Coordinates of C-alpha atoms and ligand atoms in Angstrom, one line a residue:
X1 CA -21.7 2.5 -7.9
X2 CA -22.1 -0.3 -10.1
X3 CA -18.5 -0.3 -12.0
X4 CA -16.3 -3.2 -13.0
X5 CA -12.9 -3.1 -11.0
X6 CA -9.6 -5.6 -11.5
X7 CA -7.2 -5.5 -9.7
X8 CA -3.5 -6.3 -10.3
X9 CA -1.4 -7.4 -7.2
X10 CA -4.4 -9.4 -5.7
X11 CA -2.8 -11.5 -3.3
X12 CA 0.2 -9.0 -2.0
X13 CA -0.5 -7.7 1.2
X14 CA -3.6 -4.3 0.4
X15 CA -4.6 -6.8 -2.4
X16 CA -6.0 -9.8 -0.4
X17 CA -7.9 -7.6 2.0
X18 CA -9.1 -5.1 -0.6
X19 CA -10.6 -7.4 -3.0
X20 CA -12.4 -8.7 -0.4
X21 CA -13.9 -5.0 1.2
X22 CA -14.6 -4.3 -2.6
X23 CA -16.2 -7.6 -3.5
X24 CA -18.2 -7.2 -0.6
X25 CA -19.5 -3.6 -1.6
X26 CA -19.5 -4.1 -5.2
X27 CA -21.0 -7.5 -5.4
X28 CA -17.9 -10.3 -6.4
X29 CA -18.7 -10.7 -9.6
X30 CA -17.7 -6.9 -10.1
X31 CA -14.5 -7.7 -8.6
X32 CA -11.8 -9.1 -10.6
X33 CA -8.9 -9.9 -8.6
X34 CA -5.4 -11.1 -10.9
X35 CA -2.2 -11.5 -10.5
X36 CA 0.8 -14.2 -12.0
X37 CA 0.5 -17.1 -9.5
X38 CA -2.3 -19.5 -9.1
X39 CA -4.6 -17.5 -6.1
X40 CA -4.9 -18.2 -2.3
X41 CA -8.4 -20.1 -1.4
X42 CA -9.8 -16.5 -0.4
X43 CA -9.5 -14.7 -3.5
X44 CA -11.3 -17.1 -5.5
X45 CA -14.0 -17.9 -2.7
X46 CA -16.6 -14.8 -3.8
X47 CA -15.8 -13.8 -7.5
X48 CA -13.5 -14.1 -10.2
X49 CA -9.6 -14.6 -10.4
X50 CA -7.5 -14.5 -13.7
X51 CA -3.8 -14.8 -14.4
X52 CA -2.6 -11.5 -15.4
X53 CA 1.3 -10.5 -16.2
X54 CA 0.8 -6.5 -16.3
X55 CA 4.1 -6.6 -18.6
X56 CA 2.4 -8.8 -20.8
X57 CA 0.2 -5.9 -22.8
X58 CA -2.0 -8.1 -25.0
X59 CA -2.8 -10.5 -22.6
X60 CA -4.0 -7.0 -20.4
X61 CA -5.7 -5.4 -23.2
X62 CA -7.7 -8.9 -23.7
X63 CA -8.8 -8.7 -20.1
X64 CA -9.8 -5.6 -19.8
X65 CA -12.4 -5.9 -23.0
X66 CA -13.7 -9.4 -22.6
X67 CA -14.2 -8.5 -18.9
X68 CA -15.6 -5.2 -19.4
X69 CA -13.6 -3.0 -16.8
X70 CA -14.3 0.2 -16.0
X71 CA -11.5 0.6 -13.4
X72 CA -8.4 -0.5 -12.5
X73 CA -6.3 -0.7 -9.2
X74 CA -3.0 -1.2 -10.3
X75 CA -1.3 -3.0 -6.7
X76 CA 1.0 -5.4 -8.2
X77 CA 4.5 -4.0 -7.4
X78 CA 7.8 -4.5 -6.1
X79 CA 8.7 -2.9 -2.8
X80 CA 11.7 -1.0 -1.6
X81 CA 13.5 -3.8 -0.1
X82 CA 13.4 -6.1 -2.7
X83 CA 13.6 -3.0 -4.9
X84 CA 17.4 -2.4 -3.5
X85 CA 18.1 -5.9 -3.7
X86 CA 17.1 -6.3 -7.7
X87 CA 16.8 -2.9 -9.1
X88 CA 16.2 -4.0 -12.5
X89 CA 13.3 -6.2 -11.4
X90 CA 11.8 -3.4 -9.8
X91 CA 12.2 -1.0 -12.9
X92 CA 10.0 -3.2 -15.1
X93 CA 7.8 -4.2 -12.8
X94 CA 6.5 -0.5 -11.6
X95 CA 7.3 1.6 -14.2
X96 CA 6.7 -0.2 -17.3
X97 CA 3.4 -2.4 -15.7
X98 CA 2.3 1.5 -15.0
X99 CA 2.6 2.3 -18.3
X100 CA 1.0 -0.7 -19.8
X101 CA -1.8 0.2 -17.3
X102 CA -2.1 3.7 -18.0
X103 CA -1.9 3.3 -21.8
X104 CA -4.6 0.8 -21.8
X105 CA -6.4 3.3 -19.9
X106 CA -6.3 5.6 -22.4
X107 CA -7.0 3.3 -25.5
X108 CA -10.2 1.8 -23.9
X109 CA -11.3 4.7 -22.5
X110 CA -11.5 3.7 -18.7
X111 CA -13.1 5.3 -16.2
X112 CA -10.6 5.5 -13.7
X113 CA -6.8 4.2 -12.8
X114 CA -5.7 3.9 -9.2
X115 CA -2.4 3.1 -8.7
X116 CA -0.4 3.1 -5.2
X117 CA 2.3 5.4 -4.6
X118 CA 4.1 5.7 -1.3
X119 CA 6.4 7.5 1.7
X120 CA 9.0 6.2 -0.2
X121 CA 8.4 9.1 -3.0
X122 CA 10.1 11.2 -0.5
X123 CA 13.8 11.4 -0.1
X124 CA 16.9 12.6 2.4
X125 CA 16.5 16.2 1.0
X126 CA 12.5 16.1 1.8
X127 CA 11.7 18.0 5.1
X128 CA 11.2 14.9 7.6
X129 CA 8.8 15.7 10.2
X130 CA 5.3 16.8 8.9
X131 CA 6.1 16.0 5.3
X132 CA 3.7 18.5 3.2
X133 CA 1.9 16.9 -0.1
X134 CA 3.9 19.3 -2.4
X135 CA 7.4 19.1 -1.9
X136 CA 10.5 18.1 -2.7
X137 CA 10.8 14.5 -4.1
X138 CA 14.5 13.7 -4.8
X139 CA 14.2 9.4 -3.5
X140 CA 17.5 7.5 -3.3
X141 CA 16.3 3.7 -3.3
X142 CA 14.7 2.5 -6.6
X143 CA 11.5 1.8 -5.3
X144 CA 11.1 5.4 -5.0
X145 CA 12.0 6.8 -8.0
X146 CA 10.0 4.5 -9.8
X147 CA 6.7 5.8 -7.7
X148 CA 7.4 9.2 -8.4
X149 CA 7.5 8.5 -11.9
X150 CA 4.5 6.7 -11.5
X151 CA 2.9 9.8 -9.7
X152 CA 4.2 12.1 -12.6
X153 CA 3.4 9.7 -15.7
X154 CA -0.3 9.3 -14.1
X155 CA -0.7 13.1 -14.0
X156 CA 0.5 13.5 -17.0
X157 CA -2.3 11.0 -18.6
X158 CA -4.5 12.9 -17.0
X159 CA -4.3 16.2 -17.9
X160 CA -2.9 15.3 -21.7
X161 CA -5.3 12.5 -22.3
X162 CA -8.2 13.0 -19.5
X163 CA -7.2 9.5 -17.8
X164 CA -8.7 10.0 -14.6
X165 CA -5.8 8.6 -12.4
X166 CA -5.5 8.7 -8.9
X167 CA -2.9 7.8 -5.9
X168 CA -2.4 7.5 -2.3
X169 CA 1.2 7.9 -1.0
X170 CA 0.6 4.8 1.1
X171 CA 2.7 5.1 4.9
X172 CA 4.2 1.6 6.2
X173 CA 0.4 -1.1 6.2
X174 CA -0.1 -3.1 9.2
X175 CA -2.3 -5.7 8.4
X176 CA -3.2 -9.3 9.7
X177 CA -4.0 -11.3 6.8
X178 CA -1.5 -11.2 4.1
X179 CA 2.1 -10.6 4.7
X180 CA 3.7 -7.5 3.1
X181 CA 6.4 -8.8 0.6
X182 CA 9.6 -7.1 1.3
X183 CA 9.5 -3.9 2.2
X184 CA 11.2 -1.4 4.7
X185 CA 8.3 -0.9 7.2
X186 CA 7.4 -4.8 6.9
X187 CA 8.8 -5.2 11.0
X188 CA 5.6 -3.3 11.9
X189 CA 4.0 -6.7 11.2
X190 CA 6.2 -9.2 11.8
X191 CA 6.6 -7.9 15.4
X192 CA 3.4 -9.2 16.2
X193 CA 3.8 -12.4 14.8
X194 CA 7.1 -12.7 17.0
X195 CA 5.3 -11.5 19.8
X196 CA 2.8 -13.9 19.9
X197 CA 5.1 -16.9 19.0
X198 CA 8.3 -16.6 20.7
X199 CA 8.0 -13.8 22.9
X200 CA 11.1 -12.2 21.0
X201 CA 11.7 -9.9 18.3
X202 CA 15.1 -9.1 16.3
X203 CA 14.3 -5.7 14.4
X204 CA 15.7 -4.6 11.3
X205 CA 15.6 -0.7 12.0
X206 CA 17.0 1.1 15.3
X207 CA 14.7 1.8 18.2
X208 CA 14.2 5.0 17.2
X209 CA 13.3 5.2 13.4
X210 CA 10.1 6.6 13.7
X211 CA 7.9 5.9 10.3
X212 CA 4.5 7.0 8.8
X213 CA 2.5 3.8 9.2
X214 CA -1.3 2.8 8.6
X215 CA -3.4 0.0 10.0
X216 CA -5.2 -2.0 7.5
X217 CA -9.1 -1.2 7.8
X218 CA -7.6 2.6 7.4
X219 CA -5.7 1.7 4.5
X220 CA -8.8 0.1 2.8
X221 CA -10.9 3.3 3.4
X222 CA -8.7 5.1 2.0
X223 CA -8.8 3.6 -1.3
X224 CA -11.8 3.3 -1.2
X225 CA -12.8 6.7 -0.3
X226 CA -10.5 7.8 -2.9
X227 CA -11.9 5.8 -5.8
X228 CA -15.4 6.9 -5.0
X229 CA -14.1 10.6 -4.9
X230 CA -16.2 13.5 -7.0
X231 CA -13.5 14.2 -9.4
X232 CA -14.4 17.8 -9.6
X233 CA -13.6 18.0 -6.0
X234 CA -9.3 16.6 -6.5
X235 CA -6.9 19.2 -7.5
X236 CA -4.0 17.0 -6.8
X237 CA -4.4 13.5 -7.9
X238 CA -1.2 12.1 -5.6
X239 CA -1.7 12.1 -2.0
X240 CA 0.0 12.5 1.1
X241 CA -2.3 9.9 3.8
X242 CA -1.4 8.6 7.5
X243 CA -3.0 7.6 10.5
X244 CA -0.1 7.7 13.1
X245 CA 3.8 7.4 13.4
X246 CA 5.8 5.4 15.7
X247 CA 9.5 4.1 16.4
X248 CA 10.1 0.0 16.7
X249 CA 10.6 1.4 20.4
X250 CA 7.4 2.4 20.7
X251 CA 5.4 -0.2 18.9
X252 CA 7.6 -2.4 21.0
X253 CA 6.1 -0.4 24.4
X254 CA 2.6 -0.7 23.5
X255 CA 2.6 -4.8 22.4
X256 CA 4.6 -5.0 25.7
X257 CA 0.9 -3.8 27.8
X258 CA -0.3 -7.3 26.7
X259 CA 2.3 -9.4 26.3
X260 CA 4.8 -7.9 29.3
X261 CA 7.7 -10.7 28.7
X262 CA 8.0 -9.6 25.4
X263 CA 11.5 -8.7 24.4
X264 CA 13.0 -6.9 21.6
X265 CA 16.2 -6.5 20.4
X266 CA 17.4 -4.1 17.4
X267 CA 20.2 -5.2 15.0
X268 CA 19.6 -2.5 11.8
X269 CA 20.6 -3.7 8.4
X270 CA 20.2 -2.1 5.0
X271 CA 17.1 -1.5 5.5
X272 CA 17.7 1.4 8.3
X273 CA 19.0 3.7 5.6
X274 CA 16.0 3.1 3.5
X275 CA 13.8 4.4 6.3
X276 CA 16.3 7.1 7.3
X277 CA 15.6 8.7 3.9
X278 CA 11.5 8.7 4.4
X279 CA 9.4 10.9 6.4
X280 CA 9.3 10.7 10.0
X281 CA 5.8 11.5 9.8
X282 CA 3.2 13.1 7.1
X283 CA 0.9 16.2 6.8
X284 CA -1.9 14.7 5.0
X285 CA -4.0 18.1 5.1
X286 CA -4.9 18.0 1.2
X287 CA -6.3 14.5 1.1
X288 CA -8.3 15.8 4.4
X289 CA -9.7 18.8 2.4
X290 CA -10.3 17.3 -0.9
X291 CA -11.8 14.1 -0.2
X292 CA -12.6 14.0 3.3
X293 CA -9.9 11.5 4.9
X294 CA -9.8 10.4 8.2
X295 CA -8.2 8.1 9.5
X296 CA -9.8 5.7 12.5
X297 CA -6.9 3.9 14.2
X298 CA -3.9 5.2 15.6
X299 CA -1.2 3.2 17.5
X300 CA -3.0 1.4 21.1
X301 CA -5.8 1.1 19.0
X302 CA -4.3 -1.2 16.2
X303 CA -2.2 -2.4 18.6
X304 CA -5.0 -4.2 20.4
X305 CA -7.2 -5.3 17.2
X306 CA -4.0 -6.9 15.8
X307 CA -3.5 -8.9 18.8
X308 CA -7.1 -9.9 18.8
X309 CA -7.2 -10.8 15.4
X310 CA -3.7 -12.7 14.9
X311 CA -4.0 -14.3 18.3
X312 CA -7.3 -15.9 17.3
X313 CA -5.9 -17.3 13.7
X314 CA -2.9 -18.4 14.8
X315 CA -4.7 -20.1 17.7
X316 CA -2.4 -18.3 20.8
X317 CA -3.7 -17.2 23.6
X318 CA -1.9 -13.7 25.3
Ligands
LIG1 N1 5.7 -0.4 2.9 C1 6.5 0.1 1.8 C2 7.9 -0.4 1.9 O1 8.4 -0.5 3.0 C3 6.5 1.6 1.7 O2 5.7 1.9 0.7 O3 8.5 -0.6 0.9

């Protein structure tokens, strides 16, 4: 494939390590990775970076002609715990930067559009365990609304204007290079962190709020796989994708084989009710059949290469 990709939302958490994977397979000069803030050393190391404002449309229009993009992977977004905290902030920032994107799609005539949906499409009336990919979608946090909108305006552009959009209901990410910024399933990460540190952990959900989650080299197949997907093959262009499900309990367990003096201690916030209106875990069948997903890493297995990995850059032994 030799197609120019930018992405928005380069340095959030999927950003940082997909740019990388894509510059990698690509070639970095393909790779354009923006976003609003000046970049982090990494995402400027192997190919370009430009200052992009997804609300500002001229200034997106611009970029997208002078640097000759054939796709687009629209990350940047505000997550669902942020999203409850400033609900206006999150309106403008996911619908109306998915619009911008989607339009611009369809002026310039790109090839293709990714752009990120999530378990938090789902809400309290959604069937929790085994979550099918066509179902009820009725969320209650803002974040959520504004990705099924984002699912239906996508689908929408591409059967009315032949926009080829795509989307992966992404489950919590569990990465060690970026931090996510402010979401409900963000603990997932910050446990190990804790772990290795101090030893302790104060969660944010009960022990037993079991979530869809995702470790990060899964996460980036994914995408990936999804991007390079024969179109003829998708008859849904939103999908349902996971690679395990676990309670803070359980994580908590499994660190606990490595680091046995590990504590944790669980004192929910606001945040519990956001996760008590997602899936519990997710049927993601349809992606299986239409593009092939599947999923390496399930929980002792990410587990252990998180350990590895953050142990080594934060210089800790365990
Ligand atoms: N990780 C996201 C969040 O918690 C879910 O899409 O907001």
């Amino acid at each position: 494939m030799s197609k120019r990709i930018l992405v928005t939302g380069s340095y959030g958490q999927i950003g940082t390590e997909l740019v990388g994977e894509l510059r990698r397979r690509y070639g970095g000069e393909n790779v354009v990775a923006t976003g609003r803030k000046k970049p982090p050393a990494i995402l400027k190391r192997d190919g370009p970076y430009y200052q992009l404002d997804v609300l500002n449309v001229s200034q997106l229009h611009q970029l997208l002609v002078d640097l000759d993009i054939d796709i687009v992977i629209h990350n940047a977004s505000v997550l669902s715990a942020v999203g409850e905290k400033n609900p206006q902030l999150a309106y403008r920032t996911n619908v109306e930067g998915a619009y911008n994107v989607l339009e611009a799609a369809r002026i310039l005539e790109l090839d293709q559009v990714m752009i990120p949906s999530s378990i938090a499409a789902f809400g309290p009336s959604t069937p929790k365990e085994n979550t099918p990919n066509d179902v009820i979608m009725r969320p209650t946090t803002m974040y959520g609304v504004t990705k099924v909108f984002i699912e239906l305006l996508g689908e929408y552009y591409t059967h009315r204007f032949d926009v080829d959009f795509r989307s992966l209901r992404y489950p919590g990410i569990i990465s060690s290079e970026a931090l996510p910024g402010g979401g409900t399933t963000d603990y997932a990460v910050e446990i190990f962190y804790e772990a290795l540190k101090n030893k302790r952990y104060t969660c944010f959900l009960a022990k037993d709020t079991a979530l869809p989650m995702m470790y990060m080299p899964d996460c980036l197949k994914a995408t990936i796989d999804l991007i390079e997907a024969d179109a003829s093959r998708l008859k849904h262009r939103s999908f349902n994708v996971t690679a395990m499900s676990f309670t803070p309990e359980e994580i908590a367990n499994e660190i606990k084989k490595y680091i046995p003096e590990f504590e944790i201690e669980y004192k929910p916030d606001y945040r519990q009710q956001i996760a008590e209106s997602w899936p519990r875990s997710i049927d993601d069948s349809v992606a299986r059949e239409e593009w092939g997903w599947k999923p390496e890493y399930d929980l002792p297995a990410m587990v252990k290469d998180m350990l590895d990995r953050l142990s080594k850059r934060l210089g800790i032994e365990y």
